[in-house]
Amino acid sequence: MHTVDTEAAVSLTQALVRLRTVNAEGAHAVELPAATLVSGLFTRFGWEHTVTEVAPGRPNVVAVVEGGGGPGPTLMFEGHTDVVTEGDPADWSVDPFGADIRDGRMWGRGTADMKSGVAAMIYGVRALQEAGPFPGRVVLGVLADEEGMMLGAKAFAASPLAAEVDGVIVCEPEGYEVCTSARGGIRLRLDLQGVMAHGAMPQEGRSPIAAGARVVAELERVQEWARERYGTHPHAGTVTVTPTVLLGGDPDQLNVIPARGVVGVDVRTVPGTDHAELIGRVRRTAEEAAGSLGVDVALTVVDDRPAIELAQDHPVVAGLVAAHTQVHGSAPAFGAVPGTTDGTILTRDAGLPTVVYGPGGKWIAHQRDEFVEVREIGEYARVYAAAAHRFLTAGAGSAGSAGTTGGGTR
Ligand SMILES: [Zn+2]
């Protein structure tokens, strides 16, 4: 039904992977070369688009493709152009930015997360457009800084266009799963303030080391409590409360009890979790555990992203499920995103219904020897084109515009 230029989609993925857009501390103009490439392609397609810096040298590229087929809803496809570091290239068995194709796979940082997704959504929408007029319009958001503080998604969510979007397909790698839910994330920093003393006279001090150890042990109890209280989600699993930092003292000063220490905590939540209640529980638990040793605790919420969930019968999900079934001959599985995506921000800040579905394995992101199966790029582009067609046509019908009313949502 929709004819995708698979060769061009694969070439675009390769070209994007070869641009080293690593989102690292102090990196300059991270996404600029990828944004320039995508913007040039949009110009060639005649797609109206904007290039907006969300930080110096770090642009969002946002295109609006009008269907020319009458009024209808607005569907957004979303992807990001930054990648995480390749780490030590010696750990890789391939060139991390070579985008070499071997054994039917394209190898390199960002092949799965998520330059193949960006290429698939662009060529999916191109195929949709070339098949003829369609109702409504499609927005393509090629955003910056997903791997950092999600500045690109925050900027888009605050833009007037966001208020006009009726549904979002986030093209992150989820291994053929239609992810209607995503776990939430809370990053907490606990600063421990004790009193410095000689290691031979511990009674003169108040140790943040001992207090930190107690806090870490008690966090396991907070996790048990949270699992009991918020339950097990069919796809997102259970709440996890994981200490990721335990700092204090100086390896060259073994006879000194330090004054300060830090415990860092990475909390992951499931839909239905009350974040304020959970943070309050961590705070009280840490204060009691450290306070029993005379050590004070100051808790800082470094980041707070909610868990999200979209109904499986929402039109954007229904359209995607039908399209996947059409292309693959069987229905997809539903799943949850283990971490957060730009979709979390689009839902949190702009109230947009988001579903995550894109090429690449769910667990390959951020690992060494990252790859995507080359055939998936064309497959996903075809599903995106069909999903957009279904969503926009059904939306135009239910909006009561002239013509089709039989589409509906199933
Ligand atoms: Zn990603």
mmCIF file of C-alpha atoms and ligand atoms in Angstrom:
data_model
loop_
_atom_site.group_PDB
_atom_site.id
_atom_site.type_symbol
_atom_site.label_atom_id
_atom_site.label_comp_id
_atom_site.label_asym_id
_atom_site.label_seq_id
_atom_site.Cartn_x
_atom_site.Cartn_y
_atom_site.Cartn_z
ATOM 1 C CA MET A 1 0.000 0.000 0.000
ATOM 2 C CA HIS A 2 2.675 2.547 0.974
ATOM 3 C CA THR A 3 5.899 2.289 -0.977
ATOM 4 C CA VAL A 4 8.873 3.196 1.154
ATOM 5 C CA ASP A 5 12.249 4.201 -0.307
ATOM 6 C CA THR A 6 14.025 1.684 1.918
ATOM 7 C CA GLU A 7 17.421 2.275 0.338
ATOM 8 C CA ALA A 8 17.246 5.993 1.102
ATOM 9 C CA ALA A 9 16.095 5.310 4.677
ATOM 10 C CA VAL A 10 19.062 2.978 5.240
ATOM 11 C CA SER A 11 21.471 5.536 3.703
ATOM 12 C CA LEU A 12 20.088 8.292 5.932
ATOM 13 C CA THR A 13 20.563 6.092 9.010
ATOM 14 C CA GLN A 14 24.176 5.485 7.989
ATOM 15 C CA ALA A 15 24.834 9.168 7.337
ATOM 16 C CA LEU A 16 23.396 10.093 10.750
ATOM 17 C CA VAL A 17 25.389 7.417 12.614
ATOM 18 C CA ARG A 18 28.610 8.663 10.995
ATOM 19 C CA LEU A 19 28.005 12.084 12.571
ATOM 20 C CA ARG A 20 29.404 11.787 16.090
ATOM 21 C CA THR A 21 26.595 13.552 17.983
ATOM 22 C CA VAL A 22 27.655 12.424 21.459
ATOM 23 C CA ASN A 23 25.820 14.169 24.285
ATOM 24 C CA ALA A 24 28.691 14.519 26.755
ATOM 25 C CA GLU A 25 29.541 16.991 29.503
ATOM 26 C CA GLY A 26 30.899 20.179 27.946
ATOM 27 C CA ALA A 27 30.315 19.012 24.361
ATOM 28 C CA HIS A 28 29.617 21.843 21.937
ATOM 29 C CA ALA A 29 26.939 21.959 19.214
ATOM 30 C CA VAL A 30 26.199 18.255 19.766
ATOM 31 C CA GLU A 31 23.262 17.810 17.389
ATOM 32 C CA LEU A 32 24.124 20.549 14.875
ATOM 33 C CA PRO A 33 25.504 18.361 12.037
ATOM 34 C CA ALA A 34 22.574 15.918 12.273
ATOM 35 C CA ALA A 35 20.053 18.772 12.430
ATOM 36 C CA THR A 36 21.667 20.376 9.372
ATOM 37 C CA LEU A 37 21.464 17.106 7.440
ATOM 38 C CA VAL A 38 17.796 16.566 8.346
ATOM 39 C CA SER A 39 16.883 20.190 7.619
ATOM 40 C CA GLY A 40 18.478 19.921 4.176
ATOM 41 C CA LEU A 41 16.454 16.789 3.452
ATOM 42 C CA PHE A 42 13.209 18.480 4.564
ATOM 43 C CA THR A 43 13.987 21.385 2.231
ATOM 44 C CA ARG A 44 14.513 18.931 -0.633
ATOM 45 C CA PHE A 45 11.124 17.315 0.175
ATOM 46 C CA GLY A 46 9.515 20.765 0.218
ATOM 47 C CA TRP A 47 8.507 20.326 3.861
ATOM 48 C CA GLU A 48 7.884 23.493 5.808
ATOM 49 C CA HIS A 49 10.057 23.357 8.909
ATOM 50 C CA THR A 50 11.720 25.331 11.660
ATOM 51 C CA VAL A 51 15.201 25.001 13.131
ATOM 52 C CA THR A 52 15.200 26.296 16.705
ATOM 53 C CA GLU A 53 18.151 26.290 19.084
ATOM 54 C CA VAL A 54 17.274 24.959 22.540
ATOM 55 C CA ALA A 55 20.864 25.675 23.662
ATOM 56 C CA PRO A 56 23.783 27.206 21.716
ATOM 57 C CA GLY A 57 24.427 25.050 18.631
ATOM 58 C CA ARG A 58 21.757 22.539 19.655
ATOM 59 C CA PRO A 59 18.706 22.801 17.386
ATOM 60 C CA ASN A 60 15.327 21.122 17.256
ATOM 61 C CA VAL A 61 14.156 20.531 13.678
ATOM 62 C CA VAL A 62 10.352 20.456 13.434
ATOM 63 C CA ALA A 63 8.492 19.908 10.156
ATOM 64 C CA VAL A 64 4.759 20.229 9.500
ATOM 65 C CA VAL A 65 3.541 18.158 6.544
ATOM 66 C CA GLU A 66 0.016 19.140 5.465
ATOM 67 C CA GLY A 67 -2.014 16.277 4.007
ATOM 68 C CA GLY A 68 -3.984 18.389 1.550
ATOM 69 C CA GLY A 69 -6.946 16.035 2.073
ATOM 70 C CA GLY A 70 -9.168 18.235 4.205
ATOM 71 C CA PRO A 71 -9.434 18.813 7.930
ATOM 72 C CA GLY A 72 -8.280 16.154 10.351
ATOM 73 C CA PRO A 73 -6.139 15.572 13.401
ATOM 74 C CA THR A 74 -2.437 16.274 13.878
ATOM 75 C CA LEU A 75 -0.164 13.287 14.382
ATOM 76 C CA MET A 76 3.408 13.731 15.572
ATOM 77 C CA PHE A 77 6.392 11.448 15.063
ATOM 78 C CA GLU A 78 9.270 12.097 17.445
ATOM 79 C CA GLY A 79 12.941 11.186 17.567
ATOM 80 C CA HIS A 80 16.213 12.561 18.900
ATOM 81 C CA THR A 81 19.566 13.107 17.175
ATOM 82 C CA ASP A 82 21.944 12.924 20.154
ATOM 83 C CA VAL A 83 23.571 9.679 21.314
ATOM 84 C CA VAL A 84 25.366 8.540 24.456
ATOM 85 C CA THR A 85 29.136 8.092 24.489
ATOM 86 C CA GLU A 86 30.702 5.061 22.823
ATOM 87 C CA GLY A 87 32.892 4.618 25.916
ATOM 88 C CA ASP A 88 36.257 3.026 25.162
ATOM 89 C CA PRO A 89 36.334 2.221 21.413
ATOM 90 C CA ALA A 90 38.635 -0.713 22.278
ATOM 91 C CA ASP A 91 35.619 -2.433 23.876
ATOM 92 C CA TRP A 92 33.884 -2.468 20.485
ATOM 93 C CA SER A 93 34.451 -5.140 17.848
ATOM 94 C CA VAL A 94 33.388 -2.615 15.160
ATOM 95 C CA ASP A 95 33.996 1.085 14.454
ATOM 96 C CA PRO A 96 31.477 2.814 16.795
ATOM 97 C CA PHE A 97 30.771 5.475 14.155
ATOM 98 C CA GLY A 98 31.372 3.409 11.016
ATOM 99 C CA ALA A 99 27.744 2.375 10.440
ATOM 100 C CA ASP A 100 29.106 -0.711 8.693
ATOM 101 C CA ILE A 101 26.599 -3.258 7.452
ATOM 102 C CA ARG A 102 27.471 -6.870 8.147
ATOM 103 C CA ASP A 103 25.274 -9.994 8.567
ATOM 104 C CA GLY A 104 22.183 -7.923 7.802
ATOM 105 C CA ARG A 105 22.907 -5.578 10.667
ATOM 106 C CA MET A 106 24.081 -1.986 10.794
ATOM 107 C CA TRP A 107 26.610 -1.462 13.596
ATOM 108 C CA GLY A 108 27.456 1.629 15.605
ATOM 109 C CA ARG A 109 26.432 4.053 18.321
ATOM 110 C CA GLY A 110 22.950 5.356 17.605
ATOM 111 C CA THR A 111 22.008 2.692 15.041
ATOM 112 C CA ALA A 112 19.189 1.590 17.370
ATOM 113 C CA ASP A 113 18.964 4.554 19.783
ATOM 114 C CA MET A 114 17.798 6.113 17.595
ATOM 115 C CA LYS A 115 18.998 7.239 14.226
ATOM 116 C CA SER A 116 17.239 4.332 12.479
ATOM 117 C CA GLY A 117 14.013 5.491 14.138
ATOM 118 C CA VAL A 118 14.530 9.043 12.889
ATOM 119 C CA ALA A 119 15.195 7.792 9.349
ATOM 120 C CA ALA A 120 12.201 5.400 9.442
ATOM 121 C CA MET A 121 9.775 8.101 10.558
ATOM 122 C CA ILE A 122 10.993 10.530 7.888
ATOM 123 C CA TYR A 123 10.706 8.000 5.058
ATOM 124 C CA GLY A 124 7.431 6.649 6.458
ATOM 125 C CA VAL A 125 5.890 10.112 6.250
ATOM 126 C CA ARG A 126 7.448 10.605 2.802
ATOM 127 C CA ALA A 127 5.728 7.382 1.639
ATOM 128 C CA LEU A 128 2.434 8.503 3.164
ATOM 129 C CA GLN A 129 2.658 11.802 1.285
ATOM 130 C CA GLU A 130 3.606 10.190 -2.018
ATOM 131 C CA ALA A 131 0.581 7.860 -1.796
ATOM 132 C CA GLY A 132 -1.741 10.865 -2.155
ATOM 133 C CA PRO A 133 -3.584 13.464 -0.104
ATOM 134 C CA PHE A 134 -4.551 12.615 3.483
ATOM 135 C CA PRO A 135 -6.664 14.434 6.075
ATOM 136 C CA GLY A 136 -5.022 16.562 8.741
ATOM 137 C CA ARG A 137 -1.281 16.807 8.996
ATOM 138 C CA VAL A 138 1.848 15.214 10.344
ATOM 139 C CA VAL A 139 4.447 16.868 12.577
ATOM 140 C CA LEU A 140 7.986 15.490 12.580
ATOM 141 C CA GLY A 141 9.940 16.438 15.692
ATOM 142 C CA VAL A 142 13.674 15.761 15.383
ATOM 143 C CA LEU A 143 14.736 16.946 18.808
ATOM 144 C CA ALA A 144 17.918 17.611 20.784
ATOM 145 C CA ASP A 145 19.232 16.483 24.165
ATOM 146 C CA GLU A 146 17.094 13.412 24.902
ATOM 147 C CA GLU A 147 20.099 11.751 26.520
ATOM 148 C CA GLY A 148 20.649 14.794 28.760
ATOM 149 C CA MET A 149 17.997 16.955 30.390
ATOM 150 C CA MET A 150 15.557 16.589 27.456
ATOM 151 C CA LEU A 151 15.833 20.290 26.589
ATOM 152 C CA GLY A 152 14.491 19.630 23.078
ATOM 153 C CA ALA A 153 11.288 17.945 24.300
ATOM 154 C CA LYS A 154 10.800 20.622 26.979
ATOM 155 C CA ALA A 155 11.146 23.384 24.358
ATOM 156 C CA PHE A 156 8.741 21.668 21.954
ATOM 157 C CA ALA A 157 6.194 21.037 24.740
ATOM 158 C CA ALA A 158 6.244 24.770 25.515
ATOM 159 C CA SER A 159 5.732 25.784 21.846
ATOM 160 C CA PRO A 160 2.272 26.733 20.454
ATOM 161 C CA LEU A 161 2.391 23.812 17.985
ATOM 162 C CA ALA A 162 2.363 21.278 20.850
ATOM 163 C CA ALA A 163 -1.154 22.379 21.816
ATOM 164 C CA GLU A 164 -2.378 21.287 18.374
ATOM 165 C CA VAL A 165 -0.964 17.732 18.489
ATOM 166 C CA ASP A 166 -3.532 14.921 19.002
ATOM 167 C CA GLY A 167 -1.174 11.983 19.358
ATOM 168 C CA VAL A 168 2.545 11.168 19.330
ATOM 169 C CA ILE A 169 4.466 8.113 18.162
ATOM 170 C CA VAL A 170 7.918 8.151 19.771
ATOM 171 C CA CYS A 171 10.252 6.109 17.535
ATOM 172 C CA GLU A 172 12.633 4.758 20.230
ATOM 173 C CA PRO A 173 13.847 1.120 19.966
ATOM 174 C CA GLU A 174 11.398 -1.234 21.688
ATOM 175 C CA GLY A 175 11.843 -4.501 19.798
ATOM 176 C CA TYR A 176 8.412 -4.601 18.076
ATOM 177 C CA GLU A 177 6.551 -3.855 21.306
ATOM 178 C CA VAL A 178 3.886 -1.160 21.373
ATOM 179 C CA CYS A 179 4.812 0.593 24.609
ATOM 180 C CA THR A 180 1.754 2.324 26.049
ATOM 181 C CA SER A 181 3.419 2.854 29.412
ATOM 182 C CA ALA A 182 6.781 4.106 30.630
ATOM 183 C CA ARG A 183 8.339 3.952 34.057
ATOM 184 C CA GLY A 184 8.870 7.211 35.900
ATOM 185 C CA GLY A 185 12.197 8.350 37.299
ATOM 186 C CA ILE A 186 13.216 10.322 40.375
ATOM 187 C CA ARG A 187 16.847 11.270 41.075
ATOM 188 C CA LEU A 188 17.528 12.110 44.700
ATOM 189 C CA ARG A 189 20.652 13.453 46.355
ATOM 190 C CA LEU A 190 21.037 13.077 50.122
ATOM 191 C CA ASP A 191 23.724 15.294 51.635
ATOM 192 C CA LEU A 192 24.912 14.012 54.991
ATOM 193 C CA GLN A 193 26.382 16.481 57.461
ATOM 194 C CA GLY A 194 28.283 15.060 60.440
ATOM 195 C CA VAL A 195 31.270 16.204 62.491
ATOM 196 C CA MET A 196 34.927 15.603 61.540
ATOM 197 C CA ALA A 197 37.106 13.756 64.059
ATOM 198 C CA HIS A 198 40.276 11.684 64.561
ATOM 199 C CA GLY A 199 39.837 8.050 63.608
ATOM 200 C CA ALA A 200 41.251 7.064 67.012
ATOM 201 C CA MET A 201 38.609 9.108 68.837
ATOM 202 C CA PRO A 202 35.337 8.368 67.009
ATOM 203 C CA GLN A 203 33.334 9.456 70.069
ATOM 204 C CA GLU A 204 34.365 13.050 69.257
ATOM 205 C CA GLY A 205 32.794 12.946 65.768
ATOM 206 C CA ARG A 206 29.530 12.087 64.049
ATOM 207 C CA SER A 207 30.225 9.888 61.073
ATOM 208 C CA PRO A 208 28.462 10.391 57.705
ATOM 209 C CA ILE A 209 30.075 7.108 56.640
ATOM 210 C CA ALA A 210 28.175 5.032 59.204
ATOM 211 C CA ALA A 211 25.063 7.122 58.572
ATOM 212 C CA GLY A 212 25.329 6.593 54.805
ATOM 213 C CA ALA A 213 25.578 2.834 55.291
ATOM 214 C CA ARG A 214 22.441 2.869 57.471
ATOM 215 C CA VAL A 215 20.570 4.980 54.937
ATOM 216 C CA VAL A 216 21.488 2.585 52.109
ATOM 217 C CA ALA A 217 20.315 -0.414 54.163
ATOM 218 C CA GLU A 218 17.024 1.298 55.013
ATOM 219 C CA LEU A 219 16.379 2.208 51.358
ATOM 220 C CA GLU A 220 15.802 -1.482 50.726
ATOM 221 C CA ARG A 221 12.890 -1.295 53.173
ATOM 222 C CA VAL A 222 11.515 1.741 51.341
ATOM 223 C CA GLN A 223 11.591 -0.310 48.152
ATOM 224 C CA GLU A 224 9.670 -3.159 49.826
ATOM 225 C CA TRP A 225 7.112 -0.666 51.125
ATOM 226 C CA ALA A 226 6.725 0.928 47.670
ATOM 227 C CA ARG A 227 6.236 -2.436 45.967
ATOM 228 C CA GLU A 228 3.519 -3.312 48.457
ATOM 229 C CA ARG A 229 1.846 0.089 48.154
ATOM 230 C CA TYR A 230 1.964 0.668 44.368
ATOM 231 C CA GLY A 231 1.777 -2.959 43.234
ATOM 232 C CA THR A 232 3.000 -4.728 40.119
ATOM 233 C CA HIS A 233 2.149 -3.218 36.733
ATOM 234 C CA PRO A 234 1.573 -5.816 33.956
ATOM 235 C CA HIS A 235 4.250 -4.209 31.747
ATOM 236 C CA ALA A 236 6.205 -1.733 33.881
ATOM 237 C CA GLY A 237 6.857 -4.147 36.767
ATOM 238 C CA THR A 238 7.522 -2.745 40.232
ATOM 239 C CA VAL A 239 9.061 0.332 41.836
ATOM 240 C CA THR A 240 12.837 0.154 42.310
ATOM 241 C CA VAL A 241 14.781 2.274 44.812
ATOM 242 C CA THR A 242 18.460 1.961 43.913
ATOM 243 C CA PRO A 243 21.391 3.651 45.651
ATOM 244 C CA THR A 244 23.807 4.720 42.903
ATOM 245 C CA VAL A 245 26.230 6.934 44.846
ATOM 246 C CA LEU A 246 27.861 6.494 48.263
ATOM 247 C CA LEU A 247 30.567 9.060 48.841
ATOM 248 C CA GLY A 248 32.549 10.097 51.891
ATOM 249 C CA GLY A 249 36.060 10.318 53.205
ATOM 250 C CA ASP A 250 39.426 10.387 51.470
ATOM 251 C CA PRO A 251 41.387 7.230 50.543
ATOM 252 C CA ASP A 252 44.589 9.118 51.495
ATOM 253 C CA GLN A 253 43.237 10.100 54.933
ATOM 254 C CA LEU A 254 42.380 6.770 56.518
ATOM 255 C CA ASN A 255 42.678 8.140 60.054
ATOM 256 C CA VAL A 256 40.083 10.886 59.552
ATOM 257 C CA ILE A 257 36.323 10.683 60.000
ATOM 258 C CA PRO A 258 35.002 13.162 57.425
ATOM 259 C CA ALA A 259 32.293 15.734 58.056
ATOM 260 C CA ARG A 260 30.307 15.167 54.888
ATOM 261 C CA GLY A 261 28.975 12.364 52.744
ATOM 262 C CA VAL A 262 26.566 11.874 49.861
ATOM 263 C CA VAL A 263 24.054 9.145 49.034
ATOM 264 C CA GLY A 264 22.542 9.251 45.528
ATOM 265 C CA VAL A 265 19.336 7.364 44.762
ATOM 266 C CA ASP A 266 17.778 6.404 41.416
ATOM 267 C CA VAL A 267 14.082 5.674 41.925
ATOM 268 C CA ARG A 268 12.038 4.133 39.102
ATOM 269 C CA THR A 269 8.280 4.141 39.388
ATOM 270 C CA VAL A 270 5.252 2.495 37.791
ATOM 271 C CA PRO A 271 1.955 4.091 36.670
ATOM 272 C CA GLY A 272 -0.069 4.961 39.771
ATOM 273 C CA THR A 273 2.918 5.843 41.974
ATOM 274 C CA ASP A 274 2.466 8.958 44.135
ATOM 275 C CA HIS A 275 5.887 10.608 43.695
ATOM 276 C CA ALA A 276 5.431 13.168 46.493
ATOM 277 C CA GLU A 277 4.465 10.419 48.931
ATOM 278 C CA LEU A 278 7.412 8.231 47.895
ATOM 279 C CA ILE A 279 9.919 11.102 48.146
ATOM 280 C CA GLY A 280 8.503 11.922 51.600
ATOM 281 C CA ARG A 281 9.043 8.309 52.630
ATOM 282 C CA VAL A 282 12.696 8.400 51.501
ATOM 283 C CA ARG A 283 13.215 11.699 53.331
ATOM 284 C CA ARG A 284 11.779 10.469 56.647
ATOM 285 C CA THR A 285 13.608 7.149 56.420
ATOM 286 C CA ALA A 286 16.956 8.839 55.727
ATOM 287 C CA GLU A 287 16.432 11.409 58.484
ATOM 288 C CA GLU A 288 15.651 8.682 61.013
ATOM 289 C CA ALA A 289 18.532 6.419 59.953
ATOM 290 C CA ALA A 290 21.158 9.181 59.891
ATOM 291 C CA GLY A 291 19.623 11.062 62.803
ATOM 292 C CA SER A 292 20.100 8.036 65.064
ATOM 293 C CA LEU A 293 23.843 8.705 64.638
ATOM 294 C CA GLY A 294 23.522 12.477 65.041
ATOM 295 C CA VAL A 295 24.031 13.141 61.328
ATOM 296 C CA ASP A 296 21.821 15.628 59.460
ATOM 297 C CA VAL A 297 20.343 14.952 56.023
ATOM 298 C CA ALA A 298 19.419 17.426 53.293
ATOM 299 C CA LEU A 299 17.411 15.892 50.444
ATOM 300 C CA THR A 300 17.455 17.414 46.962
ATOM 301 C CA VAL A 301 15.119 16.273 44.169
ATOM 302 C CA VAL A 302 17.472 16.520 41.193
ATOM 303 C CA ASP A 303 14.944 15.293 38.654
ATOM 304 C CA ASP A 304 11.343 14.076 38.744
ATOM 305 C CA ARG A 305 9.696 12.449 35.732
ATOM 306 C CA PRO A 306 6.312 10.756 36.144
ATOM 307 C CA ALA A 307 5.377 7.254 35.020
ATOM 308 C CA ILE A 308 2.944 7.481 32.133
ATOM 309 C CA GLU A 309 0.277 5.248 30.676
ATOM 310 C CA LEU A 310 -1.972 5.570 27.631
ATOM 311 C CA ALA A 311 -5.160 3.503 27.146
ATOM 312 C CA GLN A 312 -4.700 0.629 24.702
ATOM 313 C CA ASP A 313 -7.814 1.756 22.810
ATOM 314 C CA HIS A 314 -6.584 5.331 22.305
ATOM 315 C CA PRO A 315 -6.789 6.081 18.543
ATOM 316 C CA VAL A 316 -3.014 6.568 18.189
ATOM 317 C CA VAL A 317 -2.416 3.132 19.735
ATOM 318 C CA ALA A 318 -5.251 1.499 17.782
ATOM 319 C CA GLY A 319 -3.859 2.896 14.519
ATOM 320 C CA LEU A 320 -0.383 1.632 15.318
ATOM 321 C CA VAL A 321 -1.577 -1.849 16.325
ATOM 322 C CA ALA A 322 -3.652 -2.173 13.132
ATOM 323 C CA ALA A 323 -0.720 -0.971 11.003
ATOM 324 C CA HIS A 324 1.738 -3.376 12.644
ATOM 325 C CA THR A 325 -0.723 -6.234 12.106
ATOM 326 C CA GLN A 326 -1.166 -5.233 8.458
ATOM 327 C CA VAL A 327 2.595 -5.198 7.788
ATOM 328 C CA HIS A 328 3.626 -8.217 9.895
ATOM 329 C CA GLY A 329 0.536 -10.424 9.679
ATOM 330 C CA SER A 330 0.151 -10.745 13.443
ATOM 331 C CA ALA A 331 -0.680 -8.397 16.296
ATOM 332 C CA PRO A 332 2.163 -6.802 18.291
ATOM 333 C CA ALA A 333 2.804 -7.293 21.996
ATOM 334 C CA PHE A 334 2.205 -4.446 24.401
ATOM 335 C CA GLY A 335 5.065 -3.340 26.645
ATOM 336 C CA ALA A 336 6.530 -0.635 28.836
ATOM 337 C CA VAL A 337 9.564 1.585 28.388
ATOM 338 C CA PRO A 338 11.971 0.700 31.223
ATOM 339 C CA GLY A 339 13.291 4.262 31.454
ATOM 340 C CA THR A 340 11.898 7.597 30.336
ATOM 341 C CA THR A 341 11.793 9.069 26.823
ATOM 342 C CA ASP A 342 11.019 12.465 25.317
ATOM 343 C CA GLY A 343 7.438 11.137 25.321
ATOM 344 C CA THR A 344 7.428 11.371 29.123
ATOM 345 C CA ILE A 345 8.167 15.102 28.877
ATOM 346 C CA LEU A 346 5.597 15.636 26.097
ATOM 347 C CA THR A 347 2.962 13.969 28.284
ATOM 348 C CA ARG A 348 4.047 15.677 31.520
ATOM 349 C CA ASP A 349 4.453 19.212 30.162
ATOM 350 C CA ALA A 350 1.936 19.366 27.289
ATOM 351 C CA GLY A 351 -0.525 16.567 28.131
ATOM 352 C CA LEU A 352 0.137 14.797 24.808
ATOM 353 C CA PRO A 353 -0.910 11.134 24.396
ATOM 354 C CA THR A 354 2.320 9.270 23.591
ATOM 355 C CA VAL A 355 3.105 5.714 22.524
ATOM 356 C CA VAL A 356 6.619 4.364 21.966
ATOM 357 C CA TYR A 357 7.399 2.018 19.047
ATOM 358 C CA GLY A 358 10.552 1.905 16.942
ATOM 359 C CA PRO A 359 13.318 -0.129 15.273
ATOM 360 C CA GLY A 360 16.054 -1.840 17.274
ATOM 361 C CA GLY A 361 16.183 -4.139 20.278
ATOM 362 C CA LYS A 362 14.871 -2.937 23.606
ATOM 363 C CA TRP A 363 18.070 -3.780 25.515
ATOM 364 C CA ILE A 364 20.757 -2.796 22.996
ATOM 365 C CA ALA A 365 20.605 0.950 23.703
ATOM 366 C CA HIS A 366 23.755 2.444 25.299
ATOM 367 C CA GLN A 367 25.668 -0.869 25.055
ATOM 368 C CA ARG A 368 28.857 -1.675 23.171
ATOM 369 C CA ASP A 369 28.431 -3.154 19.668
ATOM 370 C CA GLU A 370 25.053 -1.473 19.247
ATOM 371 C CA PHE A 371 23.228 -2.533 16.082
ATOM 372 C CA VAL A 372 19.932 -2.500 14.241
ATOM 373 C CA GLU A 373 18.642 -5.156 11.834
ATOM 374 C CA VAL A 374 18.734 -3.363 8.467
ATOM 375 C CA ARG A 375 15.388 -4.807 7.299
ATOM 376 C CA GLU A 376 13.664 -3.268 10.338
ATOM 377 C CA ILE A 377 14.265 0.260 9.016
ATOM 378 C CA GLY A 378 11.986 -0.290 6.015
ATOM 379 C CA GLU A 379 9.500 -2.352 8.038
ATOM 380 C CA TYR A 380 9.033 0.361 10.626
ATOM 381 C CA ALA A 381 8.748 3.065 7.943
ATOM 382 C CA ARG A 382 5.900 1.061 6.365
ATOM 383 C CA VAL A 383 4.151 0.649 9.720
ATOM 384 C CA TYR A 384 4.528 4.383 10.442
ATOM 385 C CA ALA A 385 2.995 5.295 7.072
ATOM 386 C CA ALA A 386 0.059 2.910 7.590
ATOM 387 C CA ALA A 387 -0.432 3.998 11.227
ATOM 388 C CA ALA A 388 -0.506 7.665 10.214
ATOM 389 C CA HIS A 389 -2.990 6.934 7.430
ATOM 390 C CA ARG A 390 -5.310 5.063 9.818
ATOM 391 C CA PHE A 391 -5.091 7.597 12.643
ATOM 392 C CA LEU A 392 -5.614 10.635 10.409
ATOM 393 C CA THR A 393 -8.459 9.073 8.404
ATOM 394 C CA ALA A 394 -10.277 7.786 11.511
ATOM 395 C CA GLY A 395 -9.814 11.149 13.233
ATOM 396 C CA ALA A 396 -11.184 13.049 10.260
ATOM 397 C CA GLY A 397 -14.252 10.763 10.291
ATOM 398 C CA SER A 398 -14.998 11.061 13.999
ATOM 399 C CA ALA A 399 -14.446 14.830 13.811
ATOM 400 C CA GLY A 400 -17.526 14.869 11.584
ATOM 401 C CA SER A 401 -15.908 16.330 8.514
ATOM 402 C CA ALA A 402 -17.244 15.508 5.060
ATOM 403 C CA GLY A 403 -16.779 11.977 3.773
ATOM 404 C CA THR A 404 -15.672 8.986 5.793
ATOM 405 C CA THR A 405 -17.376 8.136 9.038
ATOM 406 C CA GLY A 406 -16.848 4.415 8.811
ATOM 407 C CA GLY A 407 -13.204 4.536 9.904
ATOM 408 C CA GLY A 408 -13.855 5.123 13.550
ATOM 409 C CA THR A 409 -11.662 3.754 16.283
ATOM 410 C CA ARG A 410 -11.599 0.071 16.921
HETATM 411 ZN ZN ZN B 1 16.781 7.223 22.723
#
